[in-house]
Tab-separated table of C-alpha atoms and ligand atoms in Angstrom:
chain	number	residue	atom	x	y	z
A	20	MET	CA	9.040	20.974	12.001
A	21	ILE	CA	12.618	22.384	12.994
A	22	GLY	CA	14.602	20.150	14.744
A	23	VAL	CA	12.433	17.237	14.090
A	24	ASP	CA	15.101	13.966	13.893
A	25	THR	CA	14.223	12.743	10.222
A	26	ALA	CA	16.620	9.573	10.980
A	27	LYS	CA	16.256	8.778	14.640
A	28	ILE	CA	12.122	8.724	14.224
A	29	ALA	CA	13.117	6.783	10.670
A	30	GLU	CA	15.427	4.296	13.792
A	31	GLN	CA	12.279	3.674	16.274
A	32	LEU	CA	9.687	2.486	13.349
A	33	GLY	CA	11.563	0.036	11.895
A	34	THR	CA	12.761	-1.851	14.373
A	35	ALA	CA	9.623	-1.303	15.817
A	36	ALA	CA	9.034	-2.864	12.227
A	37	ASP	CA	11.807	-5.883	13.104
A	38	THR	CA	10.867	-6.346	16.135
A	39	ALA	CA	6.795	-6.307	15.716
A	40	THR	CA	7.026	-4.471	18.458
A	41	ALA	CA	4.947	-1.826	19.262
A	42	ILE	CA	5.843	2.391	20.157
A	43	PRO	CA	3.594	5.198	20.867
A	44	GLN	CA	2.342	7.753	18.002
A	45	LEU	CA	5.129	9.940	16.994
A	46	ALA	CA	4.047	13.131	15.166
A	47	ALA	CA	2.327	15.342	17.996
A	48	GLU	CA	5.495	15.149	20.236
A	49	THR	CA	7.955	15.817	17.690
A	50	GLY	CA	6.383	17.821	15.429
A	51	LEU	CA	6.079	15.783	12.122
A	52	ASP	CA	4.401	16.952	9.680
A	53	VAL	CA	3.782	15.309	6.030
A	54	ASP	CA	6.435	16.677	4.348
A	55	GLY	CA	9.801	15.569	6.945
A	56	ALA	CA	6.420	12.449	7.203
A	57	TYR	CA	7.267	11.726	3.663
A	58	ALA	CA	10.956	12.209	4.556
A	59	VAL	CA	10.946	9.758	7.686
A	60	GLN	CA	9.647	6.646	5.175
A	61	THR	CA	12.169	8.052	2.456
A	62	ALA	CA	15.307	6.823	5.632
A	63	LEU	CA	12.895	4.105	6.686
A	64	VAL	CA	12.391	2.687	3.122
A	65	GLN	CA	16.559	3.386	2.323
A	66	ARG	CA	17.220	0.710	6.240
A	67	ARG	CA	15.203	-1.651	3.662
A	68	LEU	CA	17.973	-1.156	0.616
A	69	ASP	CA	21.255	-1.083	2.543
A	70	ARG	CA	19.585	-4.229	3.174
A	71	GLY	CA	19.862	-6.046	0.516
A	72	GLU	CA	16.006	-5.074	-0.950
A	73	ARG	CA	14.597	-3.777	-3.627
A	74	LEU	CA	12.256	-0.997	-4.413
A	75	VAL	CA	9.458	-2.662	-6.592
A	76	GLY	CA	6.978	0.233	-6.582
A	77	LEU	CA	4.044	2.302	-4.523
A	78	LYS	CA	0.948	1.419	-3.309
A	79	MET	CA	-1.798	4.130	-3.053
A	80	GLY	CA	-3.651	4.314	0.968
A	81	LEU	CA	-6.599	6.227	1.693
A	82	THR	CA	-7.829	6.195	-1.763
A	83	SER	CA	-11.292	4.710	0.083
A	84	ARG	CA	-14.126	6.231	1.183
A	85	ALA	CA	-14.206	2.900	3.380
A	86	LYS	CA	-10.119	3.369	3.907
A	87	MET	CA	-10.496	7.150	4.927
A	88	ALA	CA	-13.405	6.788	8.153
A	89	GLN	CA	-11.896	3.145	9.107
A	90	MET	CA	-8.751	5.612	9.860
A	91	GLY	CA	-10.113	9.123	10.583
A	92	VAL	CA	-8.095	10.480	7.883
A	93	ASP	CA	-9.425	11.679	4.664
A	94	GLU	CA	-6.273	12.212	2.815
A	95	VAL	CA	-4.612	10.355	0.018
A	96	ILE	CA	-0.971	9.085	1.077
A	97	TRP	CA	1.641	7.090	-0.911
A	98	GLY	CA	4.265	4.107	0.459
A	99	ARG	CA	6.814	2.491	-0.773
A	100	LEU	CA	6.643	-1.088	-2.013
A	101	THR	CA	10.484	-3.632	-2.181
A	102	ASP	CA	10.731	-7.478	-3.249
A	103	VAL	CA	10.860	-8.846	0.388
A	104	MET	CA	7.371	-7.810	1.359
A	105	ARG	CA	6.252	-9.920	-1.367
A	106	VAL	CA	4.534	-13.270	-1.079
A	107	PRO	CA	3.326	-15.236	-3.266
A	108	ASP	CA	0.170	-15.598	-4.268
A	109	GLY	CA	-1.585	-18.414	-2.622
A	110	GLY	CA	1.169	-18.175	-0.078
A	111	ALA	CA	2.089	-18.174	2.735
A	112	VAL	CA	3.127	-15.834	6.253
A	113	ASP	CA	3.759	-15.987	9.423
A	114	VAL	CA	1.632	-13.638	11.969
A	115	GLY	CA	3.759	-14.129	14.628
A	116	GLU	CA	5.814	-10.873	11.868
A	117	PHE	CA	3.483	-9.278	12.547
A	118	ILE	CA	2.312	-6.676	14.571
A	119	HIS	CA	-1.194	-6.536	13.968
A	120	PRO	CA	-1.454	-8.003	11.045
A	121	ARG	CA	-4.798	-6.776	8.808
A	122	VAL	CA	-4.937	-7.273	5.082
A	123	GLU	CA	-6.942	-5.713	2.807
A	124	PRO	CA	-8.535	-6.337	-1.175
A	125	GLU	CA	-6.798	-4.633	-3.392
A	126	VAL	CA	-6.232	-4.300	-7.391
A	127	ALA	CA	-2.184	-4.579	-9.424
A	128	PHE	CA	-1.691	-2.404	-12.421
A	129	LEU	CA	1.637	-3.737	-13.880
A	130	LEU	CA	2.841	0.374	-15.072
A	131	ASP	CA	4.603	0.896	-18.644
A	132	ARG	CA	6.680	3.350	-19.605
A	133	LEU	CA	5.748	6.516	-18.367
A	134	PRO	CA	5.662	9.782	-19.533
A	135	GLU	CA	7.952	12.730	-18.798
A	136	PRO	CA	7.792	14.936	-15.724
A	137	GLY	CA	6.063	17.223	-16.651
A	138	GLU	CA	3.827	15.770	-19.685
A	139	PRO	CA	0.678	14.742	-19.426
A	140	LEU	CA	0.386	10.680	-19.169
A	141	GLY	CA	-1.562	9.427	-21.880
A	142	SER	CA	-3.986	6.951	-22.169
A	143	PHE	CA	-4.047	4.684	-19.000
A	144	THR	CA	-2.991	1.721	-21.639
A	145	ASP	CA	0.156	2.551	-22.241
A	146	ALA	CA	1.276	3.417	-19.156
A	147	VAL	CA	-0.203	0.085	-17.017
A	148	ARG	CA	0.687	-3.271	-19.410
A	149	ALA	CA	-1.533	-5.048	-17.115
A	150	VAL	CA	-3.866	-5.654	-13.237
A	151	ALA	CA	-4.433	-8.566	-11.060
A	152	PRO	CA	-6.398	-8.652	-8.350
A	153	ALA	CA	-3.849	-8.161	-4.852
A	154	ILE	CA	-3.911	-8.616	-1.297
A	155	GLU	CA	-2.142	-6.056	1.132
A	156	LEU	CA	-1.204	-7.103	4.458
A	157	ILE	CA	-1.410	-3.670	5.731
A	158	ASP	CA	0.357	-3.974	10.052
A	159	SER	CA	0.612	0.248	11.446
A	160	ARG	CA	3.712	-0.117	14.089
A	161	TYR	CA	1.395	2.249	16.300
A	162	ALA	CA	-0.187	0.922	18.904
A	163	ASN	CA	-3.498	0.038	19.012
A	164	PHE	CA	-3.331	0.487	14.594
A	165	THR	CA	-4.442	4.383	15.773
A	166	PHE	CA	-2.922	7.063	13.070
A	167	SER	CA	-2.479	10.568	12.748
A	168	LEU	CA	-1.696	11.890	8.929
A	169	PRO	CA	1.720	12.547	9.358
A	170	ASP	CA	1.815	9.147	11.703
A	171	VAL	CA	1.347	6.426	9.047
A	172	ILE	CA	3.386	8.783	6.274
A	173	ALA	CA	6.285	8.210	8.855
A	174	ASP	CA	5.406	4.747	8.485
A	175	ASN	CA	5.155	3.703	4.788
A	176	THR	CA	1.163	4.123	5.037
A	177	SER	CA	1.479	0.748	6.277
A	178	ALA	CA	2.301	-1.652	4.213
A	179	ALA	CA	4.156	-4.879	5.664
A	180	ALA	CA	3.303	-8.054	2.427
A	181	PHE	CA	1.981	-8.162	-0.185
A	182	VAL	CA	0.779	-11.083	-2.768
A	183	VAL	CA	-0.299	-9.679	-6.292
A	184	GLY	CA	-3.287	-12.891	-8.326
A	185	PRO	CA	-2.875	-13.367	-11.785
A	186	TRP	CA	-2.158	-10.949	-14.168
A	187	SER	CA	-4.800	-9.380	-17.129
A	188	PRO	CA	-4.802	-7.038	-20.019
A	189	VAL	CA	-6.427	-4.447	-18.673
A	190	PRO	CA	-10.166	-4.932	-19.529
A	191	ASP	CA	-12.886	-2.201	-21.281
A	192	GLY	CA	-14.389	-0.654	-17.694
A	193	LEU	CA	-12.333	-0.973	-13.962
A	194	ASP	CA	-14.073	1.614	-13.112
A	195	ASN	CA	-17.436	-0.798	-10.983
A	196	LEU	CA	-16.496	-4.112	-10.622
A	197	GLY	CA	-17.780	-6.044	-8.326
A	198	VAL	CA	-14.532	-6.491	-5.084
A	199	LEU	CA	-15.234	-9.717	-2.258
A	200	LEU	CA	-12.267	-10.151	0.200
A	201	GLU	CA	-13.325	-13.879	1.923
A	202	ILE	CA	-11.771	-15.754	5.421
A	203	ASP	CA	-11.801	-19.072	5.052
A	204	GLY	CA	-14.607	-19.117	2.258
A	205	ARG	CA	-16.343	-16.752	3.902
A	206	VAL	CA	-17.044	-12.592	3.072
A	207	ALA	CA	-15.716	-11.405	5.537
A	208	GLN	CA	-16.614	-7.113	3.044
A	209	VAL	CA	-18.438	-6.637	-0.808
A	210	GLY	CA	-17.343	-3.784	-2.918
A	211	SER	CA	-16.921	-2.494	-5.983
A	212	THR	CA	-13.504	-0.655	-7.277
A	213	ALA	CA	-16.185	1.877	-7.811
A	214	ALA	CA	-15.014	3.440	-4.213
A	215	ILE	CA	-11.726	3.565	-4.810
A	216	LEU	CA	-11.566	7.421	-5.842
A	217	GLY	CA	-14.635	6.544	-8.542
A	218	ASP	CA	-12.635	4.711	-10.497
A	219	PRO	CA	-8.480	2.487	-9.771
A	220	ARG	CA	-7.488	4.665	-12.872
A	221	ARG	CA	-7.594	7.605	-10.629
A	222	ALA	CA	-5.299	5.985	-8.030
A	223	LEU	CA	-2.447	6.453	-10.720
A	224	ASP	CA	-2.799	10.307	-11.655
A	225	GLU	CA	-2.540	10.524	-7.991
A	226	GLY	CA	0.330	8.977	-7.859
A	227	ILE	CA	2.780	10.347	-9.653
A	228	ARG	CA	1.541	13.744	-8.770
A	229	LEU	CA	1.461	12.797	-5.013
A	230	ALA	CA	4.966	10.850	-5.571
A	231	GLY	CA	6.122	13.597	-7.895
A	232	ARG	CA	6.269	16.596	-5.288
A	233	HIS	CA	9.314	14.610	-2.894
A	234	GLY	CA	11.049	13.360	-6.548
A	235	VAL	CA	10.026	10.122	-7.072
A	236	ARG	CA	9.006	8.592	-10.278
A	237	LEU	CA	7.116	5.778	-11.190
A	238	ARG	CA	9.377	3.130	-13.699
A	239	GLU	CA	8.871	1.031	-15.736
A	240	GLY	CA	7.940	-2.691	-14.627
A	241	TRP	CA	7.007	-1.153	-11.255
A	242	LEU	CA	4.267	-2.417	-10.248
A	243	PHE	CA	1.062	0.304	-8.127
A	244	LEU	CA	-1.033	-0.748	-5.488
A	245	ALA	CA	-4.086	1.675	-6.130
A	246	GLY	CA	-5.052	1.179	-1.958
A	247	ALA	CA	-8.190	-1.248	-0.256
A	248	ALA	CA	-11.560	-1.240	-1.371
A	249	THR	CA	-13.667	-1.799	1.636
A	250	ALA	CA	-12.458	-1.764	4.835
A	251	ALA	CA	-9.414	-4.085	6.555
A	252	VAL	CA	-9.979	-7.583	8.570
A	253	PRO	CA	-7.426	-8.732	10.739
A	254	LEU	CA	-5.787	-11.167	9.882
A	255	ARG	CA	-5.850	-13.927	12.491
A	256	ALA	CA	-3.714	-16.914	12.350
A	257	GLY	CA	-4.484	-20.920	10.330
A	258	ALA	CA	-6.981	-17.426	7.692
A	259	HIS	CA	-7.379	-18.710	4.433
A	260	VAL	CA	-8.040	-15.348	2.528
A	261	ARG	CA	-8.995	-14.733	-0.917
A	262	ALA	CA	-9.648	-10.965	-2.838
A	263	VAL	CA	-11.093	-11.583	-5.703
A	264	VAL	CA	-11.834	-9.004	-7.945
A	265	GLU	CA	-14.287	-9.808	-11.251
A	266	LYS	CA	-12.599	-10.154	-13.804
A	267	LEU	CA	-9.950	-9.749	-13.206
A	268	GLY	CA	-9.735	-13.469	-10.399
A	269	THR	CA	-8.536	-14.238	-7.444
A	270	ALA	CA	-5.505	-13.671	-5.003
A	271	SER	CA	-4.617	-16.131	-2.051
A	272	LEU	CA	-2.766	-15.944	0.885
A	273	ARG	CA	-2.596	-18.470	3.909
A	274	ALA	CA	-1.458	-17.134	7.660
A	275	ALA	CA	0.643	-20.132	9.321
A	276	SER	CA	-0.355	-21.434	12.590
B	330	LIG	C1	-3.086	3.316	6.370
B	330	LIG	C2	-2.819	2.597	4.519
B	330	LIG	C3	-3.960	2.213	3.807
B	330	LIG	C4	-5.059	1.696	1.491
B	330	LIG	O1	-5.231	0.525	0.929
B	330	LIG	O2	-6.272	2.376	1.708
B	330	LIG	C5	-4.116	1.749	2.510
B	330	LIG	C6	-3.805	1.923	6.999
B	330	LIG	O3	-4.845	1.873	7.332
B	330	LIG	O4	-2.674	1.830	7.768
B	330	LIG	O5	-3.198	0.071	2.070
B	331	LIG	MG1	-3.768	-0.502	1.071
């Protein structure tokens, strides 16, 4: 890790996102490790904050086997969400602003007050005010959407945009709700919230623990994406995407053509 230029790597990833131009993977060549990669992610997101974006939450990645298998990386990761990444429910994105966008169905939490660091989490319903179906649009800045673990962490876990559907009070069970991803009215992926670490509530424990290692505390009012329940699907111009989560309803997104 000695001699890794965090600022330079963050700049390369930031420019790749800003110009929708893929870059080669960086970690192997630069010797970037996981801790170094989170430092790059911090610098990369700071670049967004410096131009006026606001941090609005955290996202988990690779919390399901389907995603781990699809991406060939088998560790849970986390990234940051900003206000500019949020697309209103039913809203449109321009695929030209992304390199090779993919969509995946998720579950979102609206965070309540969390305990001080080191204190136990208490009940899930104390920590989470509401839950919602969501769609995450991921867009790796690396060519061919391929990366190593430090690469994807440095790239803010491919975060690009997200949609949150209507909020509901926390239902009794969150651990086995059916999940569908529909593209143009056809089912593209089928899954269950059980795919998310056995229970998406566990994703919050992991998020608190893993982000805490890097000095990041989750805040009241933040959004939390628990991770995709199924593999991600390429987003084509003109497509209409719906994520349906049993008991929670639907989030939707259009890709302007
Ligand atoms: C990394 C991000 C994974 C999820 O929900 O598992 C992720 C990627 O697949 O590019 O957001
Ligand atoms: Mg995701």
